[in-house]
Amino acid sequence: MLSLVIPVFNEKDNIGELIRRVEESLQDYSYEIIFVDDSDDDTPAIISQFARKDQRIKLIHRENKTGLSSAVICGFEYAEGDILAVMDGDLQHPPEMLSKMMKEIGQGADLVVPSRFIPGGSDGGLNWFRKLVSATARYIGKILIKSLRRASDHTGGMFMLRREVIKGKQLNPVGWKILMEILVMGNYQTLVEIPYAFSSRNLGQSKLNLKVQLQYLWHIFTLLKRSESDRRFYVFCLVGGSGVIVDMLIFALLSYRFAGMSVNARAVISALIAMASNYTLNNLFTWKEIAAVKFDYKVFLINVRRFSRYLIVSSFGIFIKSITLFLLYYFLHIDKYWGNFAGIVCASFSNYFLSKFWVWKEGRALLTVYKRISEKNHPDISAKK
């Protein structure tokens, strides 16, 4: 069964047509409509009138008005269906899309997202300001969070999913778009986008304001902290930046205290110290789950092997940086400082992915070793398990 969750706020003029169009679209399916209402007008009274005539229509009226995302989560908790869907109550999301989304779910999709930005879609219902705000929000999300790049329209607000996608997941009801939360935190394999035309608003007033926009930015920030892969990348970049500072400071110190030492020798020493600093900080913060592992000679051997790999990766990063600078400066005649910056960016991506899939892959081995050591030293604990 499908549970359709519709958050509403002062949409009394749209309720009748909305219900009629949903019924037409879903006439071949078993469904329920759950209105989560924060209104201070006659909207709940109108919904109640329809609910008395049709037991598939249900109303949750809230007095605290805690936002759209929390309304969706409230509806999910109340829903009885194994398939969940969300759409706005202002008719800008065409209810006719529901049957198309159900067909995609029936063909094996875990998550279906109607999109305005694939062939056949249109955002014509927005004025130029809303288009600008929407585009800015989308690209901020896509640039900062990898999972949001899987969907071309993660701010659209209309979607359908199997309940298993969010089973056991802690969804954080922040602000504007709960779909972003599901894209980042959900457990899904198959995401399908289908085109749709965003409709112009006929009645009522838009809910977009500065507060909603600030909530969106805060939501992006909270997702960055909770998404391990994204958090690791940005922490890795910060650690890399600290390594540049360490390298420059050590190089300056050696130049001041050991003026007779060759420039190349100073550069090698400062680079090695910076590598050691980066390795330690990455252990403590980037891959922080490894930092808690108890020291043991087996753990020591794994660390030695991992540090050796880190030196190889760092050396390869230096090579990537040098090649990039050489090509940009000598062949394309780009300013050497911009060429150097481009080299650092390329090296950062190279270092991150090689570190993730080769260097710190040993983290799982560390955790396994630590678990075995703990069970060996404390057999009573493993027995209790």
mmCIF file with all atom_site columns, N, CA, C and O in Angstrom, residues 263-299:
data_model
loop_
_atom_site.group_PDB
_atom_site.id
_atom_site.type_symbol
_atom_site.label_atom_id
_atom_site.label_alt_id
_atom_site.label_comp_id
_atom_site.label_asym_id
_atom_site.label_entity_id
_atom_site.label_seq_id
_atom_site.pdbx_PDB_ins_code
_atom_site.Cartn_x
_atom_site.Cartn_y
_atom_site.Cartn_z
_atom_site.occupancy
_atom_site.B_iso_or_equiv
_atom_site.pdbx_formal_charge
_atom_site.auth_seq_id
_atom_site.auth_comp_id
_atom_site.auth_asym_id
_atom_site.auth_atom_id
_atom_site.pdbx_PDB_model_num
ATOM 1   N N  . VAL A 1 263 ? 69.516 23.606 -0.168 1.00 0.00 ? 263 VAL A N  1
ATOM 2   C CA . VAL A 1 263 ? 68.077 23.875 -0.277 1.00 0.00 ? 263 VAL A CA 1
ATOM 3   C C  . VAL A 1 263 ? 67.298 22.576 -0.451 1.00 0.00 ? 263 VAL A C  1
ATOM 4   O O  . VAL A 1 263 ? 66.234 22.381 0.140  1.00 0.00 ? 263 VAL A O  1
ATOM 5   N N  . ASN A 1 264 ? 67.829 21.663 -1.270 1.00 0.00 ? 264 ASN A N  1
ATOM 6   C CA . ASN A 1 264 ? 67.136 20.395 -1.492 1.00 0.00 ? 264 ASN A CA 1
ATOM 7   C C  . ASN A 1 264 ? 67.021 19.589 -0.214 1.00 0.00 ? 264 ASN A C  1
ATOM 8   O O  . ASN A 1 264 ? 65.981 18.962 0.042  1.00 0.00 ? 264 ASN A O  1
ATOM 9   N N  . ALA A 1 265 ? 68.088 19.589 0.597  1.00 0.00 ? 265 ALA A N  1
ATOM 10  C CA . ALA A 1 265 ? 68.057 18.841 1.861  1.00 0.00 ? 265 ALA A CA 1
ATOM 11  C C  . ALA A 1 265 ? 67.008 19.431 2.799  1.00 0.00 ? 265 ALA A C  1
ATOM 12  O O  . ALA A 1 265 ? 66.254 18.693 3.457  1.00 0.00 ? 265 ALA A O  1
ATOM 13  N N  . ARG A 1 266 ? 66.953 20.772 2.876  1.00 0.00 ? 266 ARG A N  1
ATOM 14  C CA . ARG A 1 266 ? 65.938 21.417 3.713  1.00 0.00 ? 266 ARG A CA 1
ATOM 15  C C  . ARG A 1 266 ? 64.537 21.059 3.237  1.00 0.00 ? 266 ARG A C  1
ATOM 16  O O  . ARG A 1 266 ? 63.628 20.792 4.039  1.00 0.00 ? 266 ARG A O  1
ATOM 17  N N  . ALA A 1 267 ? 64.332 21.052 1.905  1.00 0.00 ? 267 ALA A N  1
ATOM 18  C CA . ALA A 1 267 ? 63.019 20.739 1.349  1.00 0.00 ? 267 ALA A CA 1
ATOM 19  C C  . ALA A 1 267 ? 62.602 19.312 1.664  1.00 0.00 ? 267 ALA A C  1
ATOM 20  O O  . ALA A 1 267 ? 61.440 19.047 1.990  1.00 0.00 ? 267 ALA A O  1
ATOM 21  N N  . VAL A 1 268 ? 63.567 18.378 1.600  1.00 0.00 ? 268 VAL A N  1
ATOM 22  C CA . VAL A 1 268 ? 63.243 16.968 1.889  1.00 0.00 ? 268 VAL A CA 1
ATOM 23  C C  . VAL A 1 268 ? 62.869 16.793 3.354  1.00 0.00 ? 268 VAL A C  1
ATOM 24  O O  . VAL A 1 268 ? 61.878 16.126 3.694  1.00 0.00 ? 268 VAL A O  1
ATOM 25  N N  . ILE A 1 269 ? 63.655 17.400 4.249  1.00 0.00 ? 269 ILE A N  1
ATOM 26  C CA . ILE A 1 269 ? 63.380 17.269 5.683  1.00 0.00 ? 269 ILE A CA 1
ATOM 27  C C  . ILE A 1 269 ? 62.022 17.880 6.030  1.00 0.00 ? 269 ILE A C  1
ATOM 28  O O  . ILE A 1 269 ? 61.212 17.274 6.741  1.00 0.00 ? 269 ILE A O  1
ATOM 29  N N  . SER A 1 270 ? 61.754 19.071 5.536  1.00 0.00 ? 270 SER A N  1
ATOM 30  C CA . SER A 1 270 ? 60.481 19.721 5.849  1.00 0.00 ? 270 SER A CA 1
ATOM 31  C C  . SER A 1 270 ? 59.302 18.937 5.274  1.00 0.00 ? 270 SER A C  1
ATOM 32  O O  . SER A 1 270 ? 58.240 18.826 5.904  1.00 0.00 ? 270 SER A O  1
ATOM 33  N N  . ALA A 1 271 ? 59.489 18.348 4.085  1.00 0.00 ? 271 ALA A N  1
ATOM 34  C CA . ALA A 1 271 ? 58.424 17.554 3.476  1.00 0.00 ? 271 ALA A CA 1
ATOM 35  C C  . ALA A 1 271 ? 58.141 16.294 4.282  1.00 0.00 ? 271 ALA A C  1
ATOM 36  O O  . ALA A 1 271 ? 56.977 15.916 4.498  1.00 0.00 ? 271 ALA A O  1
ATOM 37  N N  . LEU A 1 272 ? 59.200 15.645 4.766  1.00 0.00 ? 272 LEU A N  1
ATOM 38  C CA . LEU A 1 272 ? 59.020 14.424 5.566  1.00 0.00 ? 272 LEU A CA 1
ATOM 39  C C  . LEU A 1 272 ? 58.303 14.725 6.883  1.00 0.00 ? 272 LEU A C  1
ATOM 40  O O  . LEU A 1 272 ? 57.436 13.967 7.325  1.00 0.00 ? 272 LEU A O  1
ATOM 41  N N  . ILE A 1 273 ? 58.686 15.839 7.528  1.00 0.00 ? 273 ILE A N  1
ATOM 42  C CA . ILE A 1 273 ? 58.019 16.215 8.783  1.00 0.00 ? 273 ILE A CA 1
ATOM 43  C C  . ILE A 1 273 ? 56.548 16.541 8.522  1.00 0.00 ? 273 ILE A C  1
ATOM 44  O O  . ILE A 1 273 ? 55.658 16.163 9.295  1.00 0.00 ? 273 ILE A O  1
ATOM 45  N N  . ALA A 1 274 ? 56.269 17.234 7.414  1.00 0.00 ? 274 ALA A N  1
ATOM 46  C CA . ALA A 1 274 ? 54.886 17.551 7.060  1.00 0.00 ? 274 ALA A CA 1
ATOM 47  C C  . ALA A 1 274 ? 54.092 16.283 6.777  1.00 0.00 ? 274 ALA A C  1
ATOM 48  O O  . ALA A 1 274 ? 52.918 16.161 7.165  1.00 0.00 ? 274 ALA A O  1
ATOM 49  N N  . MET A 1 275 ? 54.719 15.311 6.105  1.00 0.00 ? 275 MET A N  1
ATOM 50  C CA . MET A 1 275 ? 54.050 14.037 5.849  1.00 0.00 ? 275 MET A CA 1
ATOM 51  C C  . MET A 1 275 ? 53.702 13.327 7.159  1.00 0.00 ? 275 MET A C  1
ATOM 52  O O  . MET A 1 275 ? 52.600 12.792 7.321  1.00 0.00 ? 275 MET A O  1
ATOM 53  N N  . ALA A 1 276 ? 54.653 13.330 8.108  1.00 0.00 ? 276 ALA A N  1
ATOM 54  C CA . ALA A 1 276 ? 54.406 12.687 9.397  1.00 0.00 ? 276 ALA A CA 1
ATOM 55  C C  . ALA A 1 276 ? 53.276 13.389 10.151 1.00 0.00 ? 276 ALA A C  1
ATOM 56  O O  . ALA A 1 276 ? 52.416 12.749 10.772 1.00 0.00 ? 276 ALA A O  1
ATOM 57  N N  . SER A 1 277 ? 53.277 14.723 10.077 1.00 0.00 ? 277 SER A N  1
ATOM 58  C CA . SER A 1 277 ? 52.201 15.496 10.714 1.00 0.00 ? 277 SER A CA 1
ATOM 59  C C  . SER A 1 277 ? 50.851 15.170 10.098 1.00 0.00 ? 277 SER A C  1
ATOM 60  O O  . SER A 1 277 ? 49.861 14.927 10.801 1.00 0.00 ? 277 SER A O  1
ATOM 61  N N  . ASN A 1 278 ? 50.794 15.155 8.765  1.00 0.00 ? 278 ASN A N  1
ATOM 62  C CA . ASN A 1 278 ? 49.546 14.841 8.077  1.00 0.00 ? 278 ASN A CA 1
ATOM 63  C C  . ASN A 1 278 ? 49.063 13.439 8.412  1.00 0.00 ? 278 ASN A C  1
ATOM 64  O O  . ASN A 1 278 ? 47.866 13.209 8.620  1.00 0.00 ? 278 ASN A O  1
ATOM 65  N N  . TYR A 1 279 ? 49.992 12.502 8.442  1.00 0.00 ? 279 TYR A N  1
ATOM 66  C CA . TYR A 1 279 ? 49.625 11.111 8.741  1.00 0.00 ? 279 TYR A CA 1
ATOM 67  C C  . TYR A 1 279 ? 49.006 11.009 10.134 1.00 0.00 ? 279 TYR A C  1
ATOM 68  O O  . TYR A 1 279 ? 47.966 10.372 10.331 1.00 0.00 ? 279 TYR A O  1
ATOM 69  N N  . THR A 1 280 ? 49.625 11.666 11.104 1.00 0.00 ? 280 THR A N  1
ATOM 70  C CA . THR A 1 280 ? 49.125 11.621 12.485 1.00 0.00 ? 280 THR A CA 1
ATOM 71  C C  . THR A 1 280 ? 47.743 12.268 12.584 1.00 0.00 ? 280 THR A C  1
ATOM 72  O O  . THR A 1 280 ? 46.824 11.712 13.204 1.00 0.00 ? 280 THR A O  1
ATOM 73  N N  . LEU A 1 281 ? 47.574 13.437 11.979 1.00 0.00 ? 281 LEU A N  1
ATOM 74  C CA . LEU A 1 281 ? 46.291 14.138 12.035 1.00 0.00 ? 281 LEU A CA 1
ATOM 75  C C  . LEU A 1 281 ? 45.196 13.370 11.299 1.00 0.00 ? 281 LEU A C  1
ATOM 76  O O  . LEU A 1 281 ? 44.036 13.341 11.741 1.00 0.00 ? 281 LEU A O  1
ATOM 77  N N  . ASN A 1 282 ? 45.557 12.729 10.180 1.00 0.00 ? 282 ASN A N  1
ATOM 78  C CA . ASN A 1 282 ? 44.567 11.924 9.467  1.00 0.00 ? 282 ASN A CA 1
ATOM 79  C C  . ASN A 1 282 ? 44.120 10.729 10.299 1.00 0.00 ? 282 ASN A C  1
ATOM 80  O O  . ASN A 1 282 ? 42.953 10.342 10.284 1.00 0.00 ? 282 ASN A O  1
ATOM 81  N N  . ASN A 1 283 ? 45.065 10.156 11.040 1.00 0.00 ? 283 ASN A N  1
ATOM 82  C CA . ASN A 1 283 ? 44.710 9.064  11.936 1.00 0.00 ? 283 ASN A CA 1
ATOM 83  C C  . ASN A 1 283 ? 43.750 9.529  13.027 1.00 0.00 ? 283 ASN A C  1
ATOM 84  O O  . ASN A 1 283 ? 42.803 8.829  13.392 1.00 0.00 ? 283 ASN A O  1
ATOM 85  N N  . LEU A 1 284 ? 44.015 10.726 13.556 1.00 0.00 ? 284 LEU A N  1
ATOM 86  C CA . LEU A 1 284 ? 43.237 11.225 14.693 1.00 0.00 ? 284 LEU A CA 1
ATOM 87  C C  . LEU A 1 284 ? 41.879 11.782 14.293 1.00 0.00 ? 284 LEU A C  1
ATOM 88  O O  . LEU A 1 284 ? 40.916 11.674 15.060 1.00 0.00 ? 284 LEU A O  1
ATOM 89  N N  . PHE A 1 285 ? 41.794 12.384 13.096 1.00 0.00 ? 285 PHE A N  1
ATOM 90  C CA . PHE A 1 285 ? 40.575 13.101 12.738 1.00 0.00 ? 285 PHE A CA 1
ATOM 91  C C  . PHE A 1 285 ? 39.898 12.594 11.465 1.00 0.00 ? 285 PHE A C  1
ATOM 92  O O  . PHE A 1 285 ? 38.694 12.365 11.458 1.00 0.00 ? 285 PHE A O  1
ATOM 93  N N  . THR A 1 286 ? 40.653 12.424 10.388 1.00 0.00 ? 286 THR A N  1
ATOM 94  C CA . THR A 1 286 ? 40.025 12.021 9.133  1.00 0.00 ? 286 THR A CA 1
ATOM 95  C C  . THR A 1 286 ? 39.445 10.615 9.234  1.00 0.00 ? 286 THR A C  1
ATOM 96  O O  . THR A 1 286 ? 38.294 10.376 8.878  1.00 0.00 ? 286 THR A O  1
ATOM 97  N N  . TRP A 1 287 ? 40.248 9.686  9.699  1.00 0.00 ? 287 TRP A N  1
ATOM 98  C CA . TRP A 1 287 ? 39.781 8.318  9.947  1.00 0.00 ? 287 TRP A CA 1
ATOM 99  C C  . TRP A 1 287 ? 39.788 8.092  11.456 1.00 0.00 ? 287 TRP A C  1
ATOM 100 O O  . TRP A 1 287 ? 40.505 7.256  11.986 1.00 0.00 ? 287 TRP A O  1
ATOM 101 N N  . LYS A 1 288 ? 38.956 8.859  12.158 1.00 0.00 ? 288 LYS A N  1
ATOM 102 C CA . LYS A 1 288 ? 39.018 8.929  13.614 1.00 0.00 ? 288 LYS A CA 1
ATOM 103 C C  . LYS A 1 288 ? 38.618 7.629  14.298 1.00 0.00 ? 288 LYS A C  1
ATOM 104 O O  . LYS A 1 288 ? 38.986 7.412  15.454 1.00 0.00 ? 288 LYS A O  1
ATOM 105 N N  . GLU A 1 289 ? 37.878 6.759  13.604 1.00 0.00 ? 289 GLU A N  1
ATOM 106 C CA . GLU A 1 289 ? 37.481 5.506  14.253 1.00 0.00 ? 289 GLU A CA 1
ATOM 107 C C  . GLU A 1 289 ? 38.672 4.608  14.531 1.00 0.00 ? 289 GLU A C  1
ATOM 108 O O  . GLU A 1 289 ? 38.618 3.702  15.359 1.00 0.00 ? 289 GLU A O  1
ATOM 109 N N  . ILE A 1 290 ? 39.797 4.874  13.830 1.00 0.00 ? 290 ILE A N  1
ATOM 110 C CA . ILE A 1 290 ? 41.004 4.075  14.027 1.00 0.00 ? 290 ILE A CA 1
ATOM 111 C C  . ILE A 1 290 ? 41.782 4.551  15.247 1.00 0.00 ? 290 ILE A C  1
ATOM 112 O O  . ILE A 1 290 ? 42.510 3.784  15.883 1.00 0.00 ? 290 ILE A O  1
ATOM 113 N N  . ALA A 1 291 ? 41.614 5.820  15.629 1.00 0.00 ? 291 ALA A N  1
ATOM 114 C CA . ALA A 1 291 ? 42.426 6.408  16.701 1.00 0.00 ? 291 ALA A CA 1
ATOM 115 C C  . ALA A 1 291 ? 42.197 5.723  18.043 1.00 0.00 ? 291 ALA A C  1
ATOM 116 O O  . ALA A 1 291 ? 43.076 5.713  18.901 1.00 0.00 ? 291 ALA A O  1
ATOM 117 N N  . ALA A 1 292 ? 41.012 5.125  18.240 1.00 0.00 ? 292 ALA A N  1
ATOM 118 C CA . ALA A 1 292 ? 40.691 4.521  19.530 1.00 0.00 ? 292 ALA A CA 1
ATOM 119 C C  . ALA A 1 292 ? 41.252 3.110  19.686 1.00 0.00 ? 292 ALA A C  1
ATOM 120 O O  . ALA A 1 292 ? 41.124 2.504  20.755 1.00 0.00 ? 292 ALA A O  1
ATOM 121 N N  . VAL A 1 293 ? 41.880 2.571  18.620 1.00 0.00 ? 293 VAL A N  1
ATOM 122 C CA . VAL A 1 293 ? 42.379 1.203  18.696 1.00 0.00 ? 293 VAL A CA 1
ATOM 123 C C  . VAL A 1 293 ? 43.553 1.111  19.667 1.00 0.00 ? 293 VAL A C  1
ATOM 124 O O  . VAL A 1 293 ? 44.489 1.896  19.619 1.00 0.00 ? 293 VAL A O  1
ATOM 125 N N  . LYS A 1 294 ? 43.489 0.134  20.555 1.00 0.00 ? 294 LYS A N  1
ATOM 126 C CA . LYS A 1 294 ? 44.526 -0.051 21.569 1.00 0.00 ? 294 LYS A CA 1
ATOM 127 C C  . LYS A 1 294 ? 45.839 -0.482 20.925 1.00 0.00 ? 294 LYS A C  1
ATOM 128 O O  . LYS A 1 294 ? 45.869 -1.283 19.999 1.00 0.00 ? 294 LYS A O  1
ATOM 129 N N  . PHE A 1 295 ? 46.965 0.072  21.470 1.00 0.00 ? 295 PHE A N  1
ATOM 130 C CA . PHE A 1 295 ? 48.278 -0.235 20.897 1.00 0.00 ? 295 PHE A CA 1
ATOM 131 C C  . PHE A 1 295 ? 48.661 -1.684 21.173 1.00 0.00 ? 295 PHE A C  1
ATOM 132 O O  . PHE A 1 295 ? 48.466 -2.208 22.256 1.00 0.00 ? 295 PHE A O  1
ATOM 133 N N  . ASP A 1 296 ? 49.235 -2.329 20.160 1.00 0.00 ? 296 ASP A N  1
ATOM 134 C CA . ASP A 1 296 ? 49.694 -3.710 20.257 1.00 0.00 ? 296 ASP A CA 1
ATOM 135 C C  . ASP A 1 296 ? 50.738 -3.895 19.163 1.00 0.00 ? 296 ASP A C  1
ATOM 136 O O  . ASP A 1 296 ? 50.763 -3.145 18.186 1.00 0.00 ? 296 ASP A O  1
ATOM 137 N N  . TYR A 1 297 ? 51.615 -4.907 19.299 1.00 0.00 ? 297 TYR A N  1
ATOM 138 C CA . TYR A 1 297 ? 52.668 -5.045 18.304 1.00 0.00 ? 297 TYR A CA 1
ATOM 139 C C  . TYR A 1 297 ? 52.099 -5.333 16.914 1.00 0.00 ? 297 TYR A C  1
ATOM 140 O O  . TYR A 1 297 ? 52.645 -4.891 15.903 1.00 0.00 ? 297 TYR A O  1
ATOM 141 N N  . LYS A 1 298 ? 50.962 -6.057 16.850 1.00 0.00 ? 298 LYS A N  1
ATOM 142 C CA . LYS A 1 298 ? 50.328 -6.280 15.554 1.00 0.00 ? 298 LYS A CA 1
ATOM 143 C C  . LYS A 1 298 ? 49.788 -4.969 14.990 1.00 0.00 ? 298 LYS A C  1
ATOM 144 O O  . LYS A 1 298 ? 49.891 -4.702 13.794 1.00 0.00 ? 298 LYS A O  1
ATOM 145 N N  . VAL A 1 299 ? 49.222 -4.180 15.869 1.00 0.00 ? 299 VAL A N  1
ATOM 146 C CA . VAL A 1 299 ? 48.735 -2.865 15.458 1.00 0.00 ? 299 VAL A CA 1
ATOM 147 C C  . VAL A 1 299 ? 49.903 -2.012 14.985 1.00 0.00 ? 299 VAL A C  1
ATOM 148 O O  . VAL A 1 299 ? 49.800 -1.270 14.007 1.00 0.00 ? 299 VAL A O  1
#
